PDB file of C-alpha atoms and ligand atoms in Angstrom:
ATOM      1  CA  MET A   1      11.384 -44.385   0.287  1.00 67.00           C
ATOM      2  CA  THR A   2      13.569 -41.360  -0.323  1.00 89.00           C
ATOM      3  CA  GLY A   3      15.159 -40.240   2.886  1.00 95.00           C
ATOM      4  CA  GLU A   4      14.893 -36.702   4.158  1.00 98.00           C
ATOM      5  CA  ARG A   5      18.159 -34.858   3.698  1.00 98.00           C
ATOM      6  CA  ILE A   6      19.323 -33.466   7.049  1.00 98.00           C
ATOM      7  CA  ASP A   7      20.430 -29.907   6.313  1.00 98.00           C
ATOM      8  CA  GLY A   8      23.407 -29.583   8.643  1.00 98.00           C
ATOM      9  CA  LYS A   9      24.463 -26.351   6.991  1.00 98.00           C
ATOM     10  CA  ALA A  10      21.182 -24.600   7.840  1.00 98.00           C
ATOM     11  CA  ILE A  11      20.991 -26.099  11.347  1.00 98.00           C
ATOM     12  CA  ALA A  12      24.596 -25.040  12.049  1.00 98.00           C
ATOM     13  CA  ALA A  13      23.905 -21.504  10.790  1.00 98.00           C
ATOM     14  CA  ASP A  14      20.901 -21.296  13.122  1.00 97.00           C
ATOM     15  CA  LEU A  15      22.981 -22.555  16.042  1.00 98.00           C
ATOM     16  CA  ARG A  16      25.756 -20.019  15.349  1.00 98.00           C
ATOM     17  CA  ALA A  17      23.173 -17.223  15.204  1.00 98.00           C
ATOM     18  CA  LYS A  18      21.736 -18.303  18.573  1.00 98.00           C
ATOM     19  CA  ILE A  19      25.247 -18.464  20.049  1.00 98.00           C
ATOM     20  CA  ALA A  20      25.980 -14.938  18.771  1.00 98.00           C
ATOM     21  CA  ILE A  21      22.894 -13.673  20.619  1.00 98.00           C
ATOM     22  CA  GLU A  22      23.845 -15.549  23.804  1.00 98.00           C
ATOM     23  CA  ALA A  23      27.395 -14.159  23.601  1.00 98.00           C
ATOM     24  CA  LYS A  24      26.036 -10.633  23.318  1.00 98.00           C
ATOM     25  CA  THR A  25      23.902 -11.194  26.408  1.00 97.00           C
ATOM     26  CA  LEU A  26      26.929 -12.499  28.297  1.00 98.00           C
ATOM     27  CA  ILE A  27      28.912  -9.426  27.304  1.00 98.00           C
ATOM     28  CA  GLN A  28      26.102  -7.029  28.285  1.00 98.00           C
ATOM     29  CA  GLU A  29      25.025  -8.705  31.512  1.00 98.00           C
ATOM     30  CA  HIS A  30      28.301 -10.115  32.803  1.00 98.00           C
ATOM     31  CA  SER A  31      30.993  -8.089  30.977  1.00 98.00           C
ATOM     32  CA  LEU A  32      32.350 -11.415  29.801  1.00 98.00           C
ATOM     33  CA  ILE A  33      33.542 -11.835  26.212  1.00 98.00           C
ATOM     34  CA  PRO A  34      33.984 -15.513  25.236  1.00 98.00           C
ATOM     35  CA  GLY A  35      37.554 -15.917  23.966  1.00 98.00           C
ATOM     36  CA  ILE A  36      39.022 -18.654  21.787  1.00 98.00           C
ATOM     37  CA  ALA A  37      42.618 -19.266  20.732  1.00 98.00           C
ATOM     38  CA  VAL A  38      43.368 -21.520  17.782  1.00 98.00           C
ATOM     39  CA  VAL A  39      46.905 -22.824  17.387  1.00 98.00           C
ATOM     40  CA  ILE A  40      48.178 -24.229  14.098  1.00 98.00           C
ATOM     41  CA  VAL A  41      51.689 -25.507  13.490  1.00 98.00           C
ATOM     42  CA  GLY A  42      52.865 -25.963   9.905  1.00 97.00           C
ATOM     43  CA  GLU A  43      51.407 -25.455   6.471  1.00 95.00           C
ATOM     44  CA  ASP A  44      48.895 -28.277   5.954  1.00 95.00           C
ATOM     45  CA  PRO A  45      46.447 -26.705   3.455  1.00 94.00           C
ATOM     46  CA  ALA A  46      43.327 -28.483   4.744  1.00 92.00           C
ATOM     47  CA  SER A  47      44.163 -27.484   8.343  1.00 95.00           C
ATOM     48  CA  LYS A  48      44.649 -23.868   7.256  1.00 96.00           C
ATOM     49  CA  VAL A  49      41.190 -23.827   5.672  1.00 95.00           C
ATOM     50  CA  TYR A  50      39.615 -25.265   8.845  1.00 95.00           C
ATOM     51  CA  VAL A  51      41.441 -22.809  11.092  1.00 96.00           C
ATOM     52  CA  ALA A  52      40.422 -19.828   8.949  1.00 96.00           C
ATOM     53  CA  SER A  53      36.783 -20.849   9.097  1.00 96.00           C
ATOM     54  CA  LYS A  54      36.945 -21.373  12.876  1.00 97.00           C
ATOM     55  CA  GLY A  55      38.301 -17.812  13.267  1.00 97.00           C
ATOM     56  CA  LYS A  56      35.623 -16.372  10.989  1.00 97.00           C
ATOM     57  CA  SER A  57      32.904 -18.211  12.832  1.00 98.00           C
ATOM     58  CA  ALA A  58      34.192 -17.014  16.220  1.00 98.00           C
ATOM     59  CA  LYS A  59      34.071 -13.391  15.092  1.00 98.00           C
ATOM     60  CA  GLU A  60      30.524 -13.852  13.774  1.00 98.00           C
ATOM     61  CA  CYS A  61      29.586 -15.241  17.205  1.00 98.00           C
ATOM     62  CA  ASN A  62      30.848 -12.001  18.839  1.00 98.00           C
ATOM     63  CA  PHE A  63      33.775 -13.865  20.444  1.00 98.00           C
ATOM     64  CA  HIS A  64      37.290 -12.605  21.070  1.00 98.00           C
ATOM     65  CA  SER A  65      39.333 -14.758  18.703  1.00 98.00           C
ATOM     66  CA  ILE A  66      43.071 -15.133  18.267  1.00 98.00           C
ATOM     67  CA  GLU A  67      45.066 -17.365  15.977  1.00 98.00           C
ATOM     68  CA  HIS A  68      48.649 -18.498  16.520  1.00 98.00           C
ATOM     69  CA  SER A  69      50.072 -19.687  13.224  1.00 98.00           C
ATOM     70  CA  LEU A  70      53.487 -21.209  13.926  1.00 98.00           C
ATOM     71  CA  PRO A  71      56.056 -22.408  11.385  1.00 98.00           C
ATOM     72  CA  GLU A  72      56.501 -26.152  10.766  1.00 98.00           C
ATOM     73  CA  GLU A  73      59.914 -26.178  12.491  1.00 98.00           C
ATOM     74  CA  THR A  74      58.593 -24.746  15.813  1.00 98.00           C
ATOM     75  CA  SER A  75      59.999 -26.779  18.712  1.00 98.00           C
ATOM     76  CA  GLU A  76      57.782 -28.812  21.012  1.00 98.00           C
ATOM     77  CA  ALA A  77      59.011 -26.683  23.931  1.00 98.00           C
ATOM     78  CA  ASP A  78      57.802 -23.516  22.216  1.00 98.00           C
ATOM     79  CA  VAL A  79      54.355 -24.998  21.533  1.00 98.00           C
ATOM     80  CA  LEU A  80      54.108 -26.119  25.178  1.00 98.00           C
ATOM     81  CA  ALA A  81      55.145 -22.633  26.341  1.00 98.00           C
ATOM     82  CA  LEU A  82      52.411 -21.097  24.182  1.00 99.00           C
ATOM     83  CA  ILE A  83      49.807 -23.449  25.681  1.00 99.00           C
ATOM     84  CA  GLU A  84      50.967 -22.475  29.183  1.00 98.00           C
ATOM     85  CA  SER A  85      50.555 -18.798  28.399  1.00 98.00           C
ATOM     86  CA  LEU A  86      47.055 -19.381  26.930  1.00 99.00           C
ATOM     87  CA  ASN A  87      46.143 -21.459  30.001  1.00 99.00           C
ATOM     88  CA  ASN A  88      47.015 -18.423  32.124  1.00 98.00           C
ATOM     89  CA  ASP A  89      45.301 -15.849  29.903  1.00 98.00           C
ATOM     90  CA  ASP A  90      41.944 -14.879  31.473  1.00 98.00           C
ATOM     91  CA  SER A  91      40.621 -13.495  28.181  1.00 98.00           C
ATOM     92  CA  ILE A  92      40.852 -16.982  26.628  1.00 99.00           C
ATOM     93  CA  HIS A  93      38.220 -19.569  27.589  1.00 98.00           C
ATOM     94  CA  GLY A  94      38.828 -22.064  24.796  1.00 99.00           C
ATOM     95  CA  ILE A  95      42.089 -23.409  23.355  1.00 98.00           C
ATOM     96  CA  LEU A  96      42.153 -25.523  20.200  1.00 98.00           C
ATOM     97  CA  VAL A  97      45.322 -27.003  18.752  1.00 98.00           C
ATOM     98  CA  GLN A  98      44.675 -28.016  15.160  1.00 98.00           C
ATOM     99  CA  LEU A  99      45.672 -31.617  14.429  1.00 96.00           C
ATOM    100  CA  PRO A 100      47.717 -33.194  13.022  1.00 95.00           C
ATOM    101  CA  LEU A 101      50.833 -31.635  14.529  1.00 97.00           C
ATOM    102  CA  PRO A 102      54.241 -32.035  12.826  1.00 98.00           C
ATOM    103  CA  ARG A 103      55.879 -35.379  13.619  1.00 97.00           C
ATOM    104  CA  HIS A 104      58.548 -33.967  15.927  1.00 98.00           C
ATOM    105  CA  ILE A 105      55.863 -32.723  18.349  1.00 98.00           C
ATOM    106  CA  ASP A 106      54.258 -35.166  20.795  1.00 98.00           C
ATOM    107  CA  GLU A 107      50.532 -34.646  20.254  1.00 97.00           C
ATOM    108  CA  SER A 108      49.400 -36.063  23.579  1.00 97.00           C
ATOM    109  CA  LYS A 109      51.948 -33.967  25.512  1.00 98.00           C
ATOM    110  CA  VAL A 110      50.461 -30.835  23.933  1.00 98.00           C
ATOM    111  CA  LEU A 111      46.802 -31.815  24.318  1.00 98.00           C
ATOM    112  CA  ASN A 112      47.295 -32.964  27.912  1.00 98.00           C
ATOM    113  CA  LEU A 113      48.772 -29.599  28.875  1.00 98.00           C
ATOM    114  CA  ILE A 114      45.611 -27.685  27.908  1.00 99.00           C
ATOM    115  CA  ARG A 115      43.584 -26.930  31.035  1.00 98.00           C
ATOM    116  CA  PRO A 116      40.578 -29.282  30.857  1.00 98.00           C
ATOM    117  CA  GLU A 117      38.144 -26.394  31.402  1.00 98.00           C
ATOM    118  CA  LYS A 118      39.613 -24.652  28.312  1.00 99.00           C
ATOM    119  CA  ASP A 119      39.784 -27.852  26.212  1.00 98.00           C
ATOM    120  CA  VAL A 120      37.050 -26.982  23.707  1.00 98.00           C
ATOM    121  CA  ASP A 121      38.009 -29.991  21.550  1.00 98.00           C
ATOM    122  CA  GLY A 122      37.211 -32.329  24.455  1.00 98.00           C
ATOM    123  CA  PHE A 123      40.428 -34.310  23.891  1.00 98.00           C
ATOM    124  CA  HIS A 124      41.992 -33.954  27.371  1.00 98.00           C
ATOM    125  CA  PRO A 125      41.942 -37.211  29.397  1.00 98.00           C
ATOM    126  CA  ILE A 126      39.849 -35.499  32.094  1.00 98.00           C
ATOM    127  CA  ASN A 127      37.135 -34.656  29.553  1.00 98.00           C
ATOM    128  CA  VAL A 128      37.413 -38.091  27.914  1.00 98.00           C
ATOM    129  CA  GLY A 129      37.035 -39.673  31.370  1.00 98.00           C
ATOM    130  CA  LEU A 130      34.072 -37.522  32.398  1.00 98.00           C
ATOM    131  CA  LEU A 131      32.233 -38.424  29.190  1.00 98.00           C
ATOM    132  CA  ALA A 132      33.066 -42.116  29.587  1.00 97.00           C
ATOM    133  CA  ALA A 133      31.869 -42.020  33.200  1.00 97.00           C
ATOM    134  CA  GLY A 134      28.513 -40.573  32.129  1.00 96.00           C
ATOM    135  CA  GLU A 135      29.255 -37.115  33.565  1.00 97.00           C
ATOM    136  CA  ARG A 136      28.684 -35.260  30.351  1.00 95.00           C
ATOM    137  CA  ASP A 137      27.370 -32.186  32.144  1.00 95.00           C
ATOM    138  CA  LYS A 138      30.816 -31.577  33.682  1.00 97.00           C
ATOM    139  CA  ALA A 139      32.810 -32.335  30.527  1.00 98.00           C
ATOM    140  CA  LEU A 140      33.595 -30.517  27.323  1.00 98.00           C
ATOM    141  CA  VAL A 141      32.557 -32.961  24.597  1.00 98.00           C
ATOM    142  CA  PRO A 142      34.274 -33.398  21.183  1.00 98.00           C
ATOM    143  CA  CYS A 143      32.556 -31.194  18.625  1.00 98.00           C
ATOM    144  CA  THR A 144      31.929 -33.574  15.727  1.00 98.00           C
ATOM    145  CA  PRO A 145      30.144 -36.306  17.704  1.00 98.00           C
ATOM    146  CA  ALA A 146      28.235 -33.677  19.722  1.00 98.00           C
ATOM    147  CA  GLY A 147      27.009 -32.246  16.391  1.00 98.00           C
ATOM    148  CA  CYS A 148      26.047 -35.718  15.123  1.00 98.00           C
ATOM    149  CA  LEU A 149      24.014 -36.363  18.276  1.00 98.00           C
ATOM    150  CA  ILE A 150      22.098 -33.094  17.869  1.00 98.00           C
ATOM    151  CA  LEU A 151      21.263 -34.027  14.259  1.00 98.00           C
ATOM    152  CA  ALA A 152      20.080 -37.530  15.207  1.00 98.00           C
ATOM    153  CA  GLN A 153      17.967 -36.257  18.130  1.00 98.00           C
ATOM    154  CA  ARG A 154      16.487 -33.556  15.988  1.00 97.00           C
ATOM    155  CA  VAL A 155      15.070 -35.988  13.434  1.00 97.00           C
ATOM    156  CA  LEU A 156      14.353 -38.982  15.698  1.00 98.00           C
ATOM    157  CA  GLY A 157      13.510 -37.301  19.001  1.00 97.00           C
ATOM    158  CA  ASP A 158      14.203 -39.603  21.954  1.00 97.00           C
ATOM    159  CA  LEU A 159      16.925 -42.132  21.039  1.00 98.00           C
ATOM    160  CA  ARG A 160      16.220 -44.429  23.978  1.00 98.00           C
ATOM    161  CA  GLY A 161      16.487 -48.110  23.020  1.00 98.00           C
ATOM    162  CA  LYS A 162      17.542 -47.444  19.416  1.00 98.00           C
ATOM    163  CA  ARG A 163      20.225 -49.668  17.931  1.00 99.00           C
ATOM    164  CA  ALA A 164      23.145 -47.436  17.006  1.00 99.00           C
ATOM    165  CA  LEU A 165      26.148 -48.540  14.983  1.00 99.00           C
ATOM    166  CA  VAL A 166      29.279 -46.389  15.015  1.00 99.00           C
ATOM    167  CA  ILE A 167      31.702 -47.309  12.248  1.00 98.00           C
ATOM    168  CA  GLY A 168      35.170 -46.113  13.253  1.00 98.00           C
ATOM    169  CA  ARG A 169      36.906 -46.010  16.630  1.00 98.00           C
ATOM    170  CA  SER A 170      38.967 -42.822  16.519  1.00 97.00           C
ATOM    171  CA  ASN A 171      39.465 -40.712  19.628  1.00 96.00           C
ATOM    172  CA  ILE A 172      38.089 -37.675  17.761  1.00 97.00           C
ATOM    173  CA  VAL A 173      34.824 -39.209  16.523  1.00 98.00           C
ATOM    174  CA  GLY A 174      34.130 -42.931  16.995  1.00 98.00           C
ATOM    175  CA  LYS A 175      34.808 -43.429  20.695  1.00 98.00           C
ATOM    176  CA  PRO A 176      33.154 -40.211  21.960  1.00 98.00           C
ATOM    177  CA  MET A 177      30.238 -40.803  19.550  1.00 98.00           C
ATOM    178  CA  ALA A 178      29.654 -44.213  21.111  1.00 98.00           C
ATOM    179  CA  ALA A 179      29.780 -42.696  24.608  1.00 98.00           C
ATOM    180  CA  LEU A 180      27.274 -39.981  23.654  1.00 98.00           C
ATOM    181  CA  LEU A 181      24.857 -42.468  22.082  1.00 98.00           C
ATOM    182  CA  LEU A 182      25.153 -44.619  25.175  1.00 98.00           C
ATOM    183  CA  SER A 183      24.373 -41.602  27.357  1.00 97.00           C
ATOM    184  CA  ALA A 184      21.285 -41.109  25.177  1.00 97.00           C
ATOM    185  CA  HIS A 185      20.302 -44.699  26.094  1.00 98.00           C
ATOM    186  CA  CYS A 186      21.000 -46.311  22.713  1.00 98.00           C
ATOM    187  CA  THR A 187      22.225 -49.876  22.363  1.00 98.00           C
ATOM    188  CA  VAL A 188      25.617 -49.153  20.839  1.00 98.00           C
ATOM    189  CA  THR A 189      27.898 -51.229  18.630  1.00 98.00           C
ATOM    190  CA  ILE A 190      31.316 -49.999  17.504  1.00 98.00           C
ATOM    191  CA  ALA A 191      32.669 -51.432  14.259  1.00 98.00           C
ATOM    192  CA  HIS A 192      36.209 -51.030  12.928  1.00 97.00           C
ATOM    193  CA  ARG A 193      38.635 -52.440  10.397  1.00 93.00           C
ATOM    194  CA  HIS A 194      38.682 -55.881  12.041  1.00 97.00           C
ATOM    195  CA  THR A 195      34.903 -56.176  12.332  1.00 98.00           C
ATOM    196  CA  GLN A 196      33.476 -59.240  10.613  1.00 98.00           C
ATOM    197  CA  ASP A 197      30.354 -59.027   8.482  1.00 98.00           C
ATOM    198  CA  LEU A 198      29.819 -55.266   8.675  1.00 98.00           C
ATOM    199  CA  PRO A 199      26.796 -55.393   6.311  1.00 98.00           C
ATOM    200  CA  SER A 200      24.793 -57.482   8.783  1.00 98.00           C
ATOM    201  CA  LEU A 201      25.525 -55.006  11.595  1.00 98.00           C
ATOM    202  CA  VAL A 202      24.446 -52.105   9.380  1.00 98.00           C
ATOM    203  CA  LYS A 203      21.260 -53.979   8.421  1.00 98.00           C
ATOM    204  CA  ASP A 204      20.284 -54.131  12.097  1.00 98.00           C
ATOM    205  CA  ALA A 205      21.006 -50.491  12.970  1.00 99.00           C
ATOM    206  CA  ASP A 206      18.376 -47.772  13.497  1.00 99.00           C
ATOM    207  CA  ILE A 207      21.177 -45.193  13.554  1.00 99.00           C
ATOM    208  CA  VAL A 208      24.387 -45.510  11.533  1.00 99.00           C
ATOM    209  CA  VAL A 209      27.256 -43.096  12.166  1.00 99.00           C
ATOM    210  CA  ALA A 210      29.968 -43.630   9.550  1.00 98.00           C
ATOM    211  CA  ALA A 211      33.398 -42.240  10.442  1.00 98.00           C
ATOM    212  CA  VAL A 212      35.947 -44.401   8.688  1.00 97.00           C
ATOM    213  CA  GLY A 213      37.439 -42.154   6.004  1.00 96.00           C
ATOM    214  CA  ILE A 214      36.850 -44.606   3.152  1.00 97.00           C
ATOM    215  CA  PRO A 215      34.872 -43.083   0.269  1.00 98.00           C
ATOM    216  CA  GLN A 216      31.344 -44.523  -0.081  1.00 98.00           C
ATOM    217  CA  MET A 217      32.316 -47.639   1.864  1.00 98.00           C
ATOM    218  CA  VAL A 218      28.862 -48.135   3.383  1.00 98.00           C
ATOM    219  CA  GLN A 219      26.614 -49.416   0.628  1.00 98.00           C
ATOM    220  CA  GLY A 220      23.021 -48.360   0.212  1.00 98.00           C
ATOM    221  CA  ASP A 221      21.489 -51.821   0.279  1.00 98.00           C
ATOM    222  CA  TRP A 222      23.039 -52.489   3.713  1.00 98.00           C
ATOM    223  CA  ILE A 223      20.904 -49.746   5.271  1.00 98.00           C
ATOM    224  CA  LYS A 224      17.825 -50.781   7.269  1.00 98.00           C
ATOM    225  CA  LYS A 225      14.605 -49.269   5.899  1.00 98.00           C
ATOM    226  CA  GLY A 226      13.742 -46.168   7.909  1.00 98.00           C
ATOM    227  CA  ALA A 227      17.201 -45.783   9.490  1.00 98.00           C
ATOM    228  CA  CYS A 228      18.927 -42.501  10.297  1.00 98.00           C
ATOM    229  CA  VAL A 229      22.317 -42.214   8.574  1.00 99.00           C
ATOM    230  CA  ILE A 230      24.913 -39.730   9.793  1.00 99.00           C
ATOM    231  CA  ASP A 231      27.932 -39.510   7.501  1.00 98.00           C
ATOM    232  CA  VAL A 232      31.049 -37.991   9.066  1.00 98.00           C
ATOM    233  CA  GLY A 233      33.372 -38.821   6.159  1.00 98.00           C
ATOM    234  CA  ILE A 234      34.804 -36.122   3.923  1.00 96.00           C
ATOM    235  CA  ASN A 235      36.699 -37.760   1.081  1.00 96.00           C
ATOM    236  CA  ARG A 236      37.896 -36.188  -2.137  1.00 96.00           C
ATOM    237  CA  ILE A 237      37.592 -38.460  -5.162  1.00 97.00           C
ATOM    238  CA  ASP A 238      38.265 -38.054  -8.869  1.00 97.00           C
ATOM    239  CA  ALA A 239      35.264 -36.827 -10.830  1.00 97.00           C
ATOM    240  CA  PRO A 240      36.154 -37.256 -14.520  1.00 96.00           C
ATOM    241  CA  GLU A 241      32.461 -36.675 -15.349  1.00 94.00           C
ATOM    242  CA  ARG A 242      33.000 -33.041 -14.311  1.00 96.00           C
ATOM    243  CA  GLY A 243      35.967 -32.643 -16.641  1.00 96.00           C
ATOM    244  CA  GLU A 244      39.602 -33.649 -16.752  1.00 95.00           C
ATOM    245  CA  GLY A 245      41.409 -33.465 -13.407  1.00 95.00           C
ATOM    246  CA  LYS A 246      38.222 -32.494 -11.518  1.00 97.00           C
ATOM    247  CA  THR A 247      37.385 -33.894  -8.087  1.00 97.00           C
ATOM    248  CA  ARG A 248      34.380 -33.940  -5.760  1.00 97.00           C
ATOM    249  CA  LEU A 249      33.672 -34.573  -2.087  1.00 97.00           C
ATOM    250  CA  VAL A 250      31.878 -37.708  -0.962  1.00 98.00           C
ATOM    251  CA  GLY A 251      31.187 -39.250   2.435  1.00 98.00           C
ATOM    252  CA  ASP A 252      31.784 -42.727   3.811  1.00 98.00           C
ATOM    253  CA  VAL A 253      28.266 -43.707   2.687  1.00 98.00           C
ATOM    254  CA  ASP A 254      27.012 -44.206  -0.861  1.00 98.00           C
ATOM    255  CA  TYR A 255      24.507 -41.353  -0.476  1.00 98.00           C
ATOM    256  CA  ASP A 256      22.193 -41.911  -3.457  1.00 98.00           C
ATOM    257  CA  ALA A 257      21.686 -45.612  -2.777  1.00 98.00           C
ATOM    258  CA  ALA A 258      21.412 -45.149   1.006  1.00 98.00           C
ATOM    259  CA  ALA A 259      18.832 -42.369   0.595  1.00 98.00           C
ATOM    260  CA  GLU A 260      16.553 -44.922  -1.121  1.00 98.00           C
ATOM    261  CA  ARG A 261      16.242 -46.826   2.163  1.00 98.00           C
ATOM    262  CA  ALA A 262      17.014 -44.367   4.980  1.00 98.00           C
ATOM    263  CA  ALA A 263      14.361 -42.137   6.554  1.00 98.00           C
ATOM    264  CA  PHE A 264      16.962 -39.443   7.289  1.00 98.00           C
ATOM    265  CA  ILE A 265      20.455 -38.951   5.910  1.00 98.00           C
ATOM    266  CA  THR A 266      23.151 -36.274   6.062  1.00 98.00           C
ATOM    267  CA  PRO A 267      24.720 -35.123   2.792  1.00 98.00           C
ATOM    268  CA  VAL A 268      28.437 -34.538   2.188  1.00 98.00           C
ATOM    269  CA  PRO A 269      29.227 -31.694   2.044  1.00 97.00           C
ATOM    270  CA  GLY A 270      26.631 -29.750   4.049  1.00 98.00           C
ATOM    271  CA  GLY A 271      25.791 -32.304   6.740  1.00 98.00           C
ATOM    272  CA  VAL A 272      28.037 -32.966   9.720  1.00 98.00           C
ATOM    273  CA  GLY A 273      30.918 -30.661   8.669  1.00 97.00           C
ATOM    274  CA  PRO A 274      29.246 -27.315   9.462  1.00 97.00           C
ATOM    275  CA  MET A 275      27.954 -28.704  12.774  1.00 98.00           C
ATOM    276  CA  THR A 276      31.511 -29.342  13.986  1.00 98.00           C
ATOM    277  CA  ILE A 277      32.417 -25.657  13.892  1.00 97.00           C
ATOM    278  CA  ALA A 278      29.072 -24.620  15.394  1.00 98.00           C
ATOM    279  CA  LEU A 279      29.672 -27.008  18.319  1.00 98.00           C
ATOM    280  CA  LEU A 280      33.165 -25.578  18.771  1.00 98.00           C
ATOM    281  CA  MET A 281      31.510 -22.202  19.263  1.00 98.00           C
ATOM    282  CA  ALA A 282      29.017 -23.807  21.653  1.00 98.00           C
ATOM    283  CA  ASN A 283      31.856 -25.352  23.690  1.00 98.00           C
ATOM    284  CA  THR A 284      33.655 -22.003  23.858  1.00 98.00           C
ATOM    285  CA  LEU A 285      30.504 -20.296  25.123  1.00 98.00           C
ATOM    286  CA  THR A 286      30.052 -23.096  27.675  1.00 98.00           C
ATOM    287  CA  ALA A 287      33.670 -22.735  28.851  1.00 98.00           C
ATOM    288  CA  ALA A 288      33.223 -18.959  29.216  1.00 98.00           C
ATOM    289  CA  ARG A 289      29.935 -19.345  31.125  1.00 98.00           C
ATOM    290  CA  ARG A 290      31.389 -21.975  33.459  1.00 98.00           C
ATOM    291  CA  SER A 291      34.365 -19.671  34.182  1.00 98.00           C
ATOM    292  CA  ALA A 292      31.823 -17.203  35.610  1.00 98.00           C
ATOM    293  CA  GLY A 293      29.858 -19.875  37.494  1.00 98.00           C
ATOM    294  CA  LEU A 294      26.919 -19.717  35.048  1.00 98.00           C
ATOM    295  CA  ASP A 295      24.790 -22.724  34.021  1.00 98.00           C
ATOM    296  CA  ASP A 296      25.282 -24.522  30.723  1.00 98.00           C
ATOM    297  CA  LEU A 297      22.866 -23.708  27.914  1.00 97.00           C
ATOM    298  CA  ASP A 298      20.869 -26.460  26.191  1.00 96.00           C
ATOM    299  CA  PHE A 299      21.969 -25.888  22.593  1.00 96.00           C
ATOM    300  CA  ALA A 300      19.652 -28.511  21.116  1.00 95.00           C
ATOM    301  CA  ALA A 301      16.723 -26.689  22.723  1.00 94.00           C
ATOM    302  CA  LEU A 302      17.904 -23.318  21.375  1.00 94.00           C
ATOM    303  CA  LEU A 303      17.580 -24.500  17.792  1.00 93.00           C
ATOM    304  CA  ALA A 304      14.614 -23.414  15.732  1.00 79.00           C
ATOM    305  CA  ASP A 305      12.849 -25.541  13.147  1.00 74.00           C
ATOM    306  CA  VAL A 306      14.902 -24.818  10.071  1.00 70.00           C
TER     307      VAL A 306
HETATM  308  N1  LIG B 401      41.828 -32.136  12.879  1.00 75.64           N
HETATM  309  C1  LIG B 401      40.819 -32.846  12.321  1.00 75.64           C
HETATM  310  N2  LIG B 401      39.708 -32.788  13.090  1.00 75.64           N
HETATM  311  C2  LIG B 401      40.036 -32.025  14.161  1.00 75.64           C
HETATM  312  C3  LIG B 401      39.317 -31.602  15.303  1.00 75.64           C
HETATM  313  O1  LIG B 401      38.141 -31.911  15.507  1.00 75.64           O
HETATM  314  N3  LIG B 401      40.003 -30.814  16.172  1.00 75.64           N
HETATM  315  C4  LIG B 401      41.300 -30.487  15.979  1.00 75.64           C
HETATM  316  N4  LIG B 401      41.897 -29.734  16.902  1.00 75.64           N
HETATM  317  N5  LIG B 401      42.002 -30.849  14.937  1.00 75.64           N
HETATM  318  C5  LIG B 401      41.365 -31.629  14.031  1.00 75.64           C
END
């Protein structure tokens, strides 16, 4: 069996295009322009790339988009003051603070100050609690796991009763991913660095979501035949075969070997990554619509067959 490659890049592009149309309708019918503010503190090159692509995507979605790029030495008090002003700015419906923050700034203090209804990352304890309590429809849900769920549902349909294994227990991916799979009626296992006999858990799983940050850690022959493999990892490794000093991106799963057994598998790059930004746009549109008392859109249903 050679698994079908799940084209996250194409699905994300389709979703962004649908969001751009919905934003235009909101502007025309309700005079409401979805607004997003992205805050970055410091010079981390990877964060700068992410922030630039979030801004570009927001503009393509017809959103009002602002970026606050603050120097590394910005005080915690100044970051908190900026969040306060964005909380009170009616033209801004979504606030995202790019992580990691410099060490002298208390991350949870900053994230907890964002008004939950503007927390398009879904990291505020209110949103975490709503998701954990099964009240997803009232929450804003973290973008990466929300994107993974859309990909899994797209290829498998109803996930009810499936055995899902989430490898990784981060607040950004692992824990919300487990909550989302549970809300989709999967039987969910969470594995982490202290888990014993990971291969046997993988061998049992109909859905594997790998989010550990260890290059190609999940081996192909662990995968159950016919499983759906969602690889969240983005790891840069040396690629001497491409020439001296060259590198390449790989996921947390050994793609080639896993594709021999899986029915569906996401590539790296071009799988989960593009979905994260598309779901950030979706969350911003949701936050804007809720601010006007409008219903949430069903983004999975908006997607075409691409
Ligand atoms: N840094 C790495 N991933 C993320 C994310 O999903 N959101 C934010 N704000 N920062 C990140």
